[in-house]
XYZ file of N, CA and C in Angstrom:
744
model
N 11.284 11.820 -83.978
C 10.347 11.711 -84.744
C 9.718 13.279 -84.680
N 10.116 14.441 -86.113
C 9.531 15.232 -86.037
C 7.638 15.191 -86.022
N 7.642 16.246 -84.950
C 5.875 16.443 -84.696
C 4.946 17.428 -85.274
N 5.858 18.281 -86.771
C 5.077 18.960 -87.482
C 5.453 18.537 -88.805
N 4.476 19.418 -89.867
C 4.575 18.846 -91.258
C 4.432 17.613 -91.860
N 3.693 16.728 -90.955
C 3.684 15.754 -90.966
C 1.732 15.421 -92.287
N 2.236 14.123 -92.918
C 0.585 13.429 -93.361
C 0.417 12.563 -92.211
N -0.692 12.688 -91.712
C -1.077 11.589 -90.583
C -2.651 11.053 -91.009
N -2.586 9.708 -90.654
C -3.825 9.072 -90.598
C -3.943 8.081 -89.210
N -5.205 8.894 -88.438
C -5.643 8.389 -87.344
C -6.368 7.411 -87.777
N -6.121 6.059 -87.514
C -7.655 5.468 -87.490
C -8.137 5.440 -86.303
N -9.984 5.554 -86.782
C -10.584 5.907 -84.932
C -10.038 7.305 -84.671
N -10.576 8.352 -85.118
C -10.021 9.578 -84.764
C -11.474 10.449 -84.374
N -12.582 10.101 -84.179
C -13.512 11.191 -83.751
C -14.130 11.329 -82.617
N -13.518 10.549 -81.357
C -13.573 10.608 -80.042
C -12.724 10.242 -79.092
N -12.627 10.739 -78.310
C -11.391 10.343 -77.364
C -9.952 10.851 -77.536
N -8.991 9.616 -77.373
C -7.895 9.414 -77.213
C -7.657 9.996 -79.138
N -8.366 9.619 -79.805
C -7.902 10.081 -81.020
C -8.272 11.031 -81.494
N -9.369 11.568 -80.864
C -9.425 13.046 -81.339
C -8.780 14.153 -81.049
N -8.107 13.964 -79.602
C -7.037 14.756 -78.583
C -5.929 14.534 -79.489
N -5.749 13.248 -79.845
C -4.389 13.498 -80.343
C -4.697 14.188 -82.237
N -5.896 13.716 -82.438
C -6.223 15.059 -84.214
C -5.684 16.060 -83.798
N -6.257 16.789 -82.598
C -6.460 18.320 -82.628
C -5.158 18.767 -81.839
N -4.129 18.067 -81.401
C -2.801 18.703 -81.080
C -2.111 18.645 -81.956
N -2.100 17.138 -83.160
C -1.319 17.773 -84.072
C -1.722 18.481 -85.161
N -2.985 18.635 -84.962
C -3.371 19.612 -86.449
C -2.710 20.960 -85.891
N -3.055 21.623 -84.424
C -2.127 22.500 -84.067
C -0.773 22.497 -83.910
N -0.314 21.600 -84.353
C 1.360 21.896 -84.864
C 1.832 22.004 -85.655
N 0.919 21.963 -87.039
C 1.151 22.314 -88.211
C 0.670 21.092 -89.148
N 0.474 19.816 -88.768
C 0.330 18.708 -89.472
C -0.828 18.344 -90.240
N -1.441 17.897 -91.585
C -2.083 17.684 -92.024
C -2.633 16.201 -91.889
N -3.936 16.267 -90.659
C -4.516 14.919 -90.054
C -6.203 14.293 -90.957
N -5.623 13.045 -91.004
C -6.547 12.061 -92.023
C -7.452 11.368 -90.498
N -8.563 11.682 -90.335
C -9.403 10.995 -89.430
C -10.210 10.295 -89.942
N -10.328 8.996 -89.423
C -11.197 8.016 -89.849
C -12.275 7.749 -88.636
N -13.654 6.887 -89.557
C -14.705 6.633 -88.291
C -15.645 6.178 -88.931
N -16.255 4.788 -88.575
C -17.597 4.356 -89.103
C -18.841 5.161 -89.156
N -19.075 5.955 -88.520
C -20.422 6.661 -88.154
C -19.983 7.924 -88.968
N -21.099 8.564 -89.662
C -20.501 9.714 -91.216
C -21.145 10.739 -89.954
N -21.634 10.874 -89.510
C -22.180 12.164 -88.041
C -21.329 12.383 -87.230
N -20.735 11.377 -86.792
C -20.003 11.422 -85.427
C -18.669 12.024 -86.683
N -18.295 11.747 -87.624
C -17.014 11.788 -88.096
C -17.495 13.175 -88.461
N -18.169 13.799 -89.416
C -18.670 15.482 -89.194
C -18.196 15.896 -87.945
N -19.199 15.550 -87.182
C -18.849 16.412 -86.075
C -17.307 17.190 -85.747
N -16.482 15.593 -85.774
C -15.167 15.716 -85.160
C -14.737 16.668 -86.031
N -14.631 17.065 -87.555
C -14.109 17.387 -88.679
C -14.321 18.776 -88.248
N -15.980 19.282 -88.021
C -16.025 20.531 -87.900
C -15.532 21.170 -86.522
N -15.009 20.442 -85.542
C -14.125 20.637 -84.348
C -12.858 21.434 -84.792
N -11.977 20.721 -86.073
C -11.156 20.585 -86.165
C -10.578 21.242 -87.435
N -9.003 22.032 -87.481
C -8.294 22.836 -88.502
C -7.565 21.703 -89.479
N -7.448 21.746 -90.863
C -6.338 21.007 -91.310
C -6.385 19.835 -91.094
N -7.996 18.975 -91.243
C -8.211 17.501 -91.321
C -9.276 17.252 -92.609
N -8.863 16.132 -92.735
C -9.775 15.322 -93.748
C -10.478 13.965 -92.995
N -12.032 14.375 -93.562
C -12.457 12.959 -92.559
C -12.956 11.425 -93.771
N -12.640 10.648 -93.321
C -13.064 9.637 -94.284
C -13.758 8.811 -93.554
N -14.906 8.270 -94.107
C -15.823 7.495 -93.190
C -15.201 5.875 -93.739
N -14.770 4.992 -92.574
C -13.840 3.813 -92.311
C -14.212 2.797 -91.839
N -14.195 2.020 -92.211
C -14.433 0.574 -91.128
C -12.905 -0.444 -91.190
N -12.118 -0.254 -90.092
C -10.815 -1.144 -90.764
C -11.228 -2.681 -90.497
N -12.221 -3.097 -90.115
C -12.738 -4.640 -90.276
C -12.855 -4.872 -91.726
N -13.425 -4.212 -92.469
C -13.893 -4.932 -93.539
C -12.462 -4.462 -94.694
N -12.056 -5.508 -95.229
C -10.849 -5.418 -96.111
C -10.959 -4.722 -97.178
N -12.304 -4.770 -97.874
C -13.042 -4.193 -99.054
C -12.391 -2.396 -99.089
N -13.119 -2.396 -97.295
C -12.791 -0.424 -97.595
C -11.639 -0.023 -97.042
N -10.749 -1.279 -96.658
C -9.029 -1.097 -96.164
C -8.506 -0.695 -97.886
N -8.975 -1.388 -98.770
C -8.370 -1.389 -100.011
C -8.944 -0.002 -100.363
N -10.208 0.149 -100.404
C -10.528 1.474 -100.404
C -9.736 2.965 -100.796
N -9.545 2.512 -99.272
C -8.722 3.671 -98.396
C -7.299 3.877 -98.742
N -6.477 2.844 -98.854
C -5.315 2.623 -99.211
C -5.008 3.440 -100.618
N -5.915 2.771 -101.798
C -5.824 3.385 -103.051
C -6.532 4.762 -103.003
N -7.192 5.755 -101.950
C -7.332 6.495 -101.620
C -6.102 8.077 -101.222
N -5.185 7.275 -100.054
C -4.357 7.623 -99.598
C -3.063 7.888 -100.929
N -2.833 6.649 -101.520
C -2.177 6.754 -102.435
C -2.208 7.603 -103.532
N -3.714 8.421 -104.001
C -3.919 8.833 -104.926
C -4.067 10.465 -104.267
N -4.444 10.277 -103.533
C -4.843 12.256 -102.667
C -3.839 12.348 -101.699
N -3.121 11.690 -100.941
C -2.453 12.105 -99.667
C -0.939 11.253 -100.163
N -0.411 11.588 -100.939
C 0.711 10.397 -101.171
C 2.205 11.172 -100.435
N 2.069 12.342 -99.457
C 2.935 12.061 -98.541
C 2.685 11.521 -97.410
N 1.663 11.053 -97.492
C 1.518 10.150 -95.942
C 2.933 9.789 -95.540
N 3.141 10.442 -94.201
C 4.090 9.106 -93.587
C 4.209 9.249 -91.865
N 2.455 8.959 -91.441
C 2.501 8.433 -90.348
C 0.883 7.992 -90.086
N 1.167 6.737 -89.471
C -0.269 6.410 -89.268
C -0.409 5.443 -87.879
N -1.530 6.168 -87.247
C -1.701 5.699 -86.168
C -2.702 5.028 -85.456
N -2.556 3.835 -85.460
C -3.628 3.023 -85.280
C -4.518 2.867 -83.947
N -5.728 3.418 -83.630
C -6.154 3.391 -82.453
C -7.801 2.956 -82.459
N -7.957 2.740 -83.412
C -9.589 1.826 -83.570
C -9.592 0.648 -83.060
N -10.596 0.893 -82.140
C -10.738 -0.550 -81.163
C -12.156 -0.798 -80.607
N -12.145 -1.694 -79.734
C -13.212 -2.944 -79.604
C -12.906 -3.241 -78.463
N -14.101 -3.163 -77.130
C -14.007 -3.847 -76.121
C -15.250 -4.369 -75.423
N -15.234 -5.413 -74.784
C -16.833 -5.644 -73.907
C -16.091 -5.874 -72.731
N -17.157 -5.563 -71.789
C -17.044 -5.793 -70.399
C -17.764 -6.543 -70.193
N -17.456 -7.536 -69.371
C -18.186 -8.722 -68.814
C -17.718 -10.057 -67.874
N -18.289 -10.373 -67.420
C -18.316 -11.433 -66.219
C -18.216 -13.038 -66.886
N -16.836 -13.752 -66.873
C -17.144 -14.549 -67.992
C -17.432 -15.699 -67.099
N -17.933 -15.600 -66.085
C -19.092 -16.782 -65.658
C -20.463 -16.597 -65.907
N -20.891 -15.344 -66.313
C -22.419 -14.936 -66.759
C -23.134 -15.734 -67.837
N -21.970 -16.766 -68.761
C -22.359 -17.427 -70.095
C -22.850 -16.379 -70.774
N -21.894 -15.313 -71.193
C -21.605 -14.560 -72.502
C -21.019 -14.759 -73.459
N -20.595 -16.241 -73.855
C -20.263 -16.488 -75.045
C -19.034 -15.676 -75.027
N -17.923 -15.693 -74.187
C -16.810 -15.048 -74.102
C -16.004 -14.912 -75.806
N -16.219 -16.496 -76.289
C -15.143 -16.465 -77.341
C -15.259 -15.800 -78.481
N -17.310 -15.342 -78.575
C -17.531 -14.741 -79.542
C -16.823 -13.210 -79.471
N -17.119 -12.780 -78.283
C -16.606 -11.298 -78.079
C -15.123 -11.285 -78.317
N -14.373 -12.114 -77.598
C -13.015 -12.289 -77.769
C -12.438 -12.126 -79.664
N -13.516 -12.900 -80.332
C -13.157 -12.821 -81.987
C -13.639 -11.647 -82.266
N -14.041 -10.961 -82.040
C -14.850 -9.412 -82.228
C -13.571 -8.630 -81.948
N -13.007 -8.711 -80.655
C -12.067 -7.602 -80.531
C -10.892 -8.037 -80.736
N -10.400 -9.125 -81.245
C -9.445 -9.498 -81.752
C -9.119 -9.165 -83.358
N -10.247 -9.236 -83.829
C -10.593 -8.975 -85.309
C -9.998 -7.531 -85.685
N -10.882 -6.584 -84.309
C -10.938 -5.275 -84.673
C -9.557 -4.337 -84.083
N -9.179 -5.274 -82.712
C -7.948 -4.592 -82.241
C -6.930 -5.071 -82.988
N -6.333 -6.466 -83.623
C -5.182 -6.843 -83.688
C -5.402 -7.535 -85.165
N -6.074 -8.030 -86.028
C -6.103 -8.945 -87.060
C -5.863 -7.043 -88.294
N -6.994 -6.721 -87.354
C -7.533 -5.526 -88.293
C -6.451 -4.508 -88.914
N -5.448 -4.428 -87.707
C -4.413 -3.490 -87.224
C -3.286 -3.758 -88.241
N -3.236 -5.357 -88.396
C -1.843 -5.871 -89.384
C -2.133 -5.576 -90.668
N -3.452 -5.849 -90.880
C -4.078 -5.540 -92.349
C -3.781 -4.076 -92.482
N -4.039 -3.223 -92.208
C -3.952 -2.070 -92.263
C -2.660 -0.901 -92.416
N -1.723 -1.679 -91.697
C -0.631 -1.697 -91.079
C 0.351 -2.077 -92.356
N 0.387 -3.115 -92.781
C 1.078 -4.290 -94.060
C 0.346 -3.484 -95.169
N -1.106 -3.212 -95.342
C -1.341 -2.475 -96.755
C -0.618 -0.961 -97.085
N -0.435 -0.209 -95.719
C 0.003 0.840 -96.122
C 1.696 0.722 -96.029
N 2.263 0.402 -95.580
C 3.412 -0.395 -95.259
C 4.644 0.646 -96.472
N 4.401 -0.102 -97.979
C 4.905 0.167 -98.993
C 4.823 1.996 -99.125
N 3.595 2.794 -98.865
C 3.837 3.951 -98.720
C 4.468 4.706 -98.001
N 4.667 4.437 -96.694
C 5.553 4.724 -95.585
C 6.931 4.186 -95.859
N 6.984 3.134 -96.278
C 8.899 2.867 -96.910
C 9.165 4.103 -97.899
N 8.423 4.827 -98.662
C 8.705 5.537 -99.565
C 9.461 6.948 -98.882
N 8.923 7.402 -98.153
C 9.296 8.138 -96.751
C 10.635 8.407 -96.683
N 11.297 9.503 -96.487
C 12.271 9.938 -96.329
C 12.216 9.376 -94.580
N 11.285 9.927 -93.654
C 11.327 9.725 -92.450
C 9.516 9.221 -92.313
N 9.358 8.416 -91.513
C 7.894 7.885 -91.483
C 7.927 7.360 -89.956
N 6.670 7.065 -89.655
C 5.908 6.086 -88.936
C 5.225 5.655 -88.370
N 5.102 4.105 -87.609
C 3.756 3.712 -87.397
C 3.718 3.668 -85.581
N 2.199 4.146 -85.354
C 1.933 4.413 -83.618
C 0.855 3.121 -83.639
N 1.066 2.014 -82.722
C -0.127 1.210 -82.443
C -0.368 1.448 -81.255
N -1.541 1.579 -80.628
C -2.189 2.131 -79.529
C -2.493 0.551 -78.671
N -1.785 0.640 -77.583
C -2.155 -0.518 -77.119
C -2.673 -0.494 -75.902
N -2.451 -0.670 -74.566
C -3.294 -0.229 -73.334
C -2.319 -0.594 -71.843
N -2.801 -0.493 -71.214
C -1.830 -0.671 -69.801
C -2.354 -2.045 -69.726
N -3.598 -3.013 -70.051
C -3.371 -4.027 -69.908
C -3.133 -5.163 -70.460
N -2.130 -4.573 -71.263
C -0.876 -5.570 -72.463
C -0.405 -5.594 -71.373
N 0.066 -4.918 -70.254
C 1.133 -5.727 -69.338
C 0.696 -6.679 -68.026
N -0.220 -6.032 -67.973
C -1.193 -6.296 -66.885
C -3.050 -6.805 -67.054
N -3.396 -7.709 -67.241
C -4.448 -8.286 -67.932
C -5.628 -7.589 -67.078
N -6.688 -6.660 -67.406
C -8.144 -6.614 -66.739
C -9.211 -7.618 -66.470
N -9.215 -7.753 -65.165
C -10.566 -9.126 -65.203
C -11.712 -8.777 -65.805
N -11.904 -7.609 -65.688
C -13.523 -6.934 -66.321
C -13.485 -6.966 -67.755
N -12.090 -7.230 -68.294
C -11.985 -6.747 -69.818
C -10.921 -7.825 -70.409
N -11.232 -9.166 -70.058
C -10.365 -10.212 -70.098
C -9.678 -10.413 -71.593
N -10.593 -10.663 -72.264
C -10.424 -10.711 -73.769
C -9.793 -9.359 -74.399
N -10.398 -8.431 -74.387
C -9.674 -7.198 -74.897
C -8.309 -6.963 -74.768
N -8.062 -7.366 -73.226
C -6.765 -7.588 -72.292
C -5.512 -8.158 -73.243
N -6.364 -9.675 -73.768
C -5.213 -10.277 -74.652
C -5.197 -9.585 -75.998
N -6.028 -9.399 -76.554
C -5.824 -8.287 -78.222
C -5.014 -7.306 -78.231
N -4.598 -6.483 -76.979
C -4.125 -5.574 -76.876
C -2.630 -6.401 -76.029
N -2.621 -7.274 -75.812
C -1.186 -8.152 -75.431
C -0.430 -8.587 -76.785
N -1.599 -8.877 -77.392
C -0.955 -9.401 -78.884
C -0.418 -8.459 -79.511
N -0.865 -6.779 -79.999
C -0.640 -5.407 -80.252
C 1.129 -5.300 -80.032
N 0.784 -5.584 -78.570
C 2.066 -5.537 -77.958
C 3.184 -6.191 -78.416
N 2.737 -7.362 -78.597
C 3.861 -8.205 -78.876
C 4.353 -8.095 -80.529
N 3.208 -7.851 -81.294
C 3.440 -7.473 -82.893
C 4.311 -6.372 -83.028
N 3.924 -5.329 -82.164
C 4.712 -3.873 -82.444
C 6.025 -4.253 -82.119
N 6.615 -4.802 -81.160
C 7.841 -5.390 -80.353
C 8.317 -6.001 -81.777
N 7.660 -6.851 -82.382
C 8.534 -7.655 -83.314
C 8.571 -6.696 -84.665
N 7.724 -5.846 -84.901
C 7.802 -5.207 -86.125
C 8.840 -4.136 -85.952
N 9.241 -3.275 -84.828
C 9.858 -2.705 -84.636
C 11.377 -3.338 -85.277
N 11.758 -4.356 -84.404
C 12.693 -4.936 -85.105
C 12.918 -5.285 -86.316
N 11.954 -5.735 -86.950
C 11.940 -6.039 -88.335
C 12.278 -4.623 -89.483
N 11.800 -3.838 -88.758
C 12.195 -2.238 -89.462
C 12.858 -1.879 -89.189
N 13.731 -1.835 -88.477
C 14.882 -0.996 -87.388
C 15.931 -0.352 -88.546
N 15.939 -0.934 -89.966
C 16.998 -0.953 -91.161
C 16.214 0.167 -92.255
N 15.324 0.536 -91.979
C 14.107 1.316 -92.624
C 14.018 2.750 -92.369
N 12.993 3.077 -92.942
C 12.885 4.871 -92.798
C 11.496 4.862 -91.806
N 11.075 3.474 -91.107
C 9.850 3.174 -90.671
C 10.076 3.424 -88.754
N 9.992 4.422 -88.244
C 9.972 4.444 -86.627
C 8.838 3.663 -86.297
N 8.798 2.745 -85.150
C 7.598 2.157 -84.929
C 7.392 2.475 -83.145
N 6.255 3.137 -82.792
C 5.776 3.519 -81.628
C 4.604 2.883 -81.256
N 4.906 2.338 -79.820
C 3.816 1.889 -79.469
C 3.271 3.155 -78.142
N 1.989 3.078 -78.252
C 1.190 4.067 -77.192
C 0.555 3.393 -76.205
N 0.427 3.049 -74.936
C 0.131 2.320 -73.522
C -0.807 2.980 -72.849
N -2.115 3.683 -72.995
C -2.496 4.721 -71.997
C -3.262 3.606 -70.711
N -3.342 4.215 -69.384
C -4.252 3.398 -68.743
C -5.224 3.693 -68.576
N -6.294 3.774 -67.467
C -7.819 4.047 -68.142
C -8.188 5.297 -68.355
N -8.700 5.975 -69.672
C -8.873 6.931 -69.775
C -10.093 7.279 -69.246
N -10.847 8.560 -69.467
C -11.749 9.249 -69.180
C -12.667 9.594 -70.668
N -13.393 8.260 -71.211
C -13.880 8.401 -72.696
C -15.277 7.890 -72.594
N -15.844 7.911 -73.537
C -16.715 6.809 -73.424
C -16.757 5.342 -73.920
N -15.605 5.200 -74.414
C -15.095 3.880 -74.429
C -14.586 2.838 -73.527
N -14.472 3.742 -71.989
C -14.322 3.194 -70.798
C -14.750 3.458 -69.542
N -16.411 3.990 -70.419
C -17.144 4.508 -69.226
C -17.983 3.467 -68.191
N -17.865 1.972 -69.355
C -18.214 1.186 -68.245
C -17.450 0.222 -66.975
N -16.213 1.028 -67.325
C -15.058 -0.392 -66.731
C -14.481 1.039 -65.786
N -15.103 2.240 -65.486
C -15.104 3.471 -64.296
C -14.214 4.379 -64.801
N -13.829 4.668 -66.335
C -13.205 5.313 -66.761
C -13.519 7.581 -66.223
N -15.150 7.485 -66.230
C -15.351 8.785 -65.857
C -15.045 9.137 -64.310
N -15.155 7.875 -63.391
C -14.460 8.503 -62.400
C -13.050 8.312 -62.012
N -12.232 7.304 -62.910
C -10.817 7.049 -62.619
C -10.404 7.232 -63.202
N -10.567 7.585 -64.361
C -9.676 7.253 -66.107
C -8.846 8.969 -66.197
N -7.977 9.341 -66.387
C -7.074 10.206 -66.911
C -7.515 11.323 -68.138
N -7.454 12.254 -68.451
C -8.216 12.986 -69.511
C -7.360 12.621 -70.444
N -8.131 12.362 -71.447
C -7.397 12.173 -72.972
C -6.694 13.188 -73.604
N -6.814 14.393 -73.036
C -5.611 15.327 -73.647
C -4.153 14.937 -73.120
N -4.657 14.250 -71.598
C -3.360 13.719 -70.832
C -2.114 13.005 -72.028
N -3.105 12.081 -72.520
C -2.388 10.737 -73.308
C -1.835 11.618 -74.339
N -2.751 12.591 -75.356
C -2.336 13.096 -76.467
C -0.759 13.866 -75.993
N -0.633 14.320 -74.935
C 0.160 15.207 -74.685
C 1.526 14.806 -74.273
N 1.134 13.620 -73.663
C 2.118 12.854 -73.246
C 2.515 11.789 -74.506
N 1.676 11.670 -75.435
C 2.449 11.052 -76.601
C 3.075 11.794 -77.807
N 2.863 13.142 -78.071
C 3.426 14.144 -78.668
C 5.186 14.395 -77.977
N 5.028 14.355 -77.030
C 6.263 14.642 -76.285
C 7.191 13.165 -76.405
N 7.009 12.336 -76.659
C 7.136 10.773 -76.537
C 7.883 10.919 -78.340
N 7.206 11.237 -78.866
C 6.802 11.166 -80.404
C 8.005 11.884 -80.653
N 8.255 13.022 -80.201
C 8.959 14.104 -80.554
C 10.795 13.674 -80.063
N 10.618 12.702 -78.944
C 12.143 12.476 -78.505
C 12.347 10.732 -78.600
N 11.438 10.569 -79.996
C 11.998 8.815 -80.303
C 11.553 8.057 -78.928
N 10.670 7.983 -78.314
C 10.362 7.263 -76.979
C 9.340 6.081 -77.926
N 9.979 4.863 -78.136
C 9.517 4.615 -78.768
C 8.017 3.344 -77.921
N 8.229 2.847 -76.878
C 7.057 2.394 -76.322
C 6.566 3.708 -74.722
N 5.185 3.851 -74.864
C 5.351 5.122 -74.370
C 4.163 4.912 -73.400
N 4.741 5.421 -71.959
C 3.747 4.392 -71.125
C 3.292 5.496 -70.352
N 2.072 5.909 -70.837
C 1.201 7.179 -69.926
C 0.513 6.834 -68.808
N 1.009 8.234 -67.526
C 0.432 8.305 -66.759
C 0.643 6.531 -65.813
N -0.661 6.162 -65.361
C -0.422 4.896 -64.244
C 0.685 3.908 -64.979
N 0.482 3.338 -66.559
C 1.020 2.428 -67.130
C 2.507 2.254 -66.609
N 3.234 3.962 -66.548
C 4.706 3.569 -66.376
C 4.626 2.960 -64.755
N 3.615 3.433 -64.124
C 4.029 2.441 -62.805
C 3.596 0.858 -62.660
N 2.826 0.871 -63.395
C 2.526 -0.925 -63.765
C 3.596 -1.592 -64.216
N 4.383 -0.311 -65.704
C 5.719 -1.304 -66.187
C 6.831 -1.633 -65.147
N 6.923 -0.457 -64.348
C 8.135 -0.869 -63.721
C 7.637 -1.994 -62.537
N 6.880 -1.910 -62.212
C 6.066 -2.695 -61.300
C 6.050 -4.520 -61.722
N 5.492 -4.733 -62.874
C 5.985 -5.943 -63.577
C 7.688 -6.422 -64.050
N 8.015 -5.862 -63.658
C 9.428 -5.853 -64.145
C 10.227 -6.736 -62.817
N 9.645 -6.513 -62.103
C 10.014 -7.211 -60.376
C 9.251 -8.356 -60.666
N 7.928 -7.769 -60.318
C 6.695 -8.863 -59.774
C 5.508 -8.676 -60.664
N 5.450 -9.717 -61.477
C 4.165 -9.666 -62.441
C 2.856 -9.572 -61.706
N 2.892 -10.569 -60.764
C 1.705 -10.464 -59.608
C 1.277 -9.172 -59.322
N 2.306 -8.614 -58.810
C 2.330 -7.712 -58.311
C 0.823 -6.387 -58.951
N 1.680 -6.641 -60.211
C 1.001 -5.605 -61.211
C -0.050 -6.265 -61.486
N -0.264 -7.274 -61.640
C -1.803 -7.789 -62.191
C -2.427 -7.458 -60.599
N -2.161 -7.237 -59.463
C -2.941 -6.863 -58.736
C -3.527 -5.235 -58.529
N -2.270 -4.756 -59.119
C -2.490 -3.221 -58.606
C -3.611 -3.122 -59.746
N -3.526 -3.591 -61.206
C -4.451 -3.297 -62.553
C -5.892 -3.695 -62.059
N -6.148 -4.624 -60.826
C -7.432 -4.849 -60.847
C -7.735 -4.680 -59.620
N -6.820 -3.596 -58.542
C -7.440 -2.844 -57.387
C -7.517 -4.339 -56.206
N -6.719 -5.189 -56.185
C -6.429 -6.379 -55.049
C -5.605 -6.565 -54.323
N -5.508 -6.487 -53.251
C -4.743 -6.119 -52.323
C -3.696 -7.502 -52.065
N -2.834 -7.491 -52.433
C -2.032 -8.830 -52.038
C -2.198 -9.487 -50.595
């Protein structure tokens, strides 16, 4: 998939991985639309980028999804790449009475159900293009769950499964389906689970993504995800232990 002269939507592009991908893709000559729920954060991100449009948008609200889809059809009819990066994660101890089912419902709605809705509503526009792509951002924990983010891991495993099936479904169309699987990344999003100490820079994720995107590598294992993936092929238990820092 060419990484220049595209019109790209990044849902969740005001910080971290989404912002770095937006920055790299604008530098390659693409027009990028970034979304975020907070106007101030969105404005701050847009001010740091060239050739970008910012739209306030909450992916969990269907009415806002419909407004976004209508605006894109009118103002950006050449849209040909959608990157589903919006996400939510809770860190908690399942023994502490945190009502994990409520947190799981929020995570599943944001990370999985909302991704499906936005994808389905934008798919007709992508199918009109000569070459187009969907990119779903999952996680290393889609391969082996992290016990500190257990329900988040489950939502990303759902994204992984959906993306694989969608890729097969759309194989005879103009839409290529990618999955970006980062490891722990040094962002505000992952601060509570050690991202500042042990995470890779978000720029590394963006750089490896762009290279894989250009080479049609549909399942993109960034950094340590590649090692965990290889471990999981031979021993899921070893991969699980590795993700959680547990000695066998």
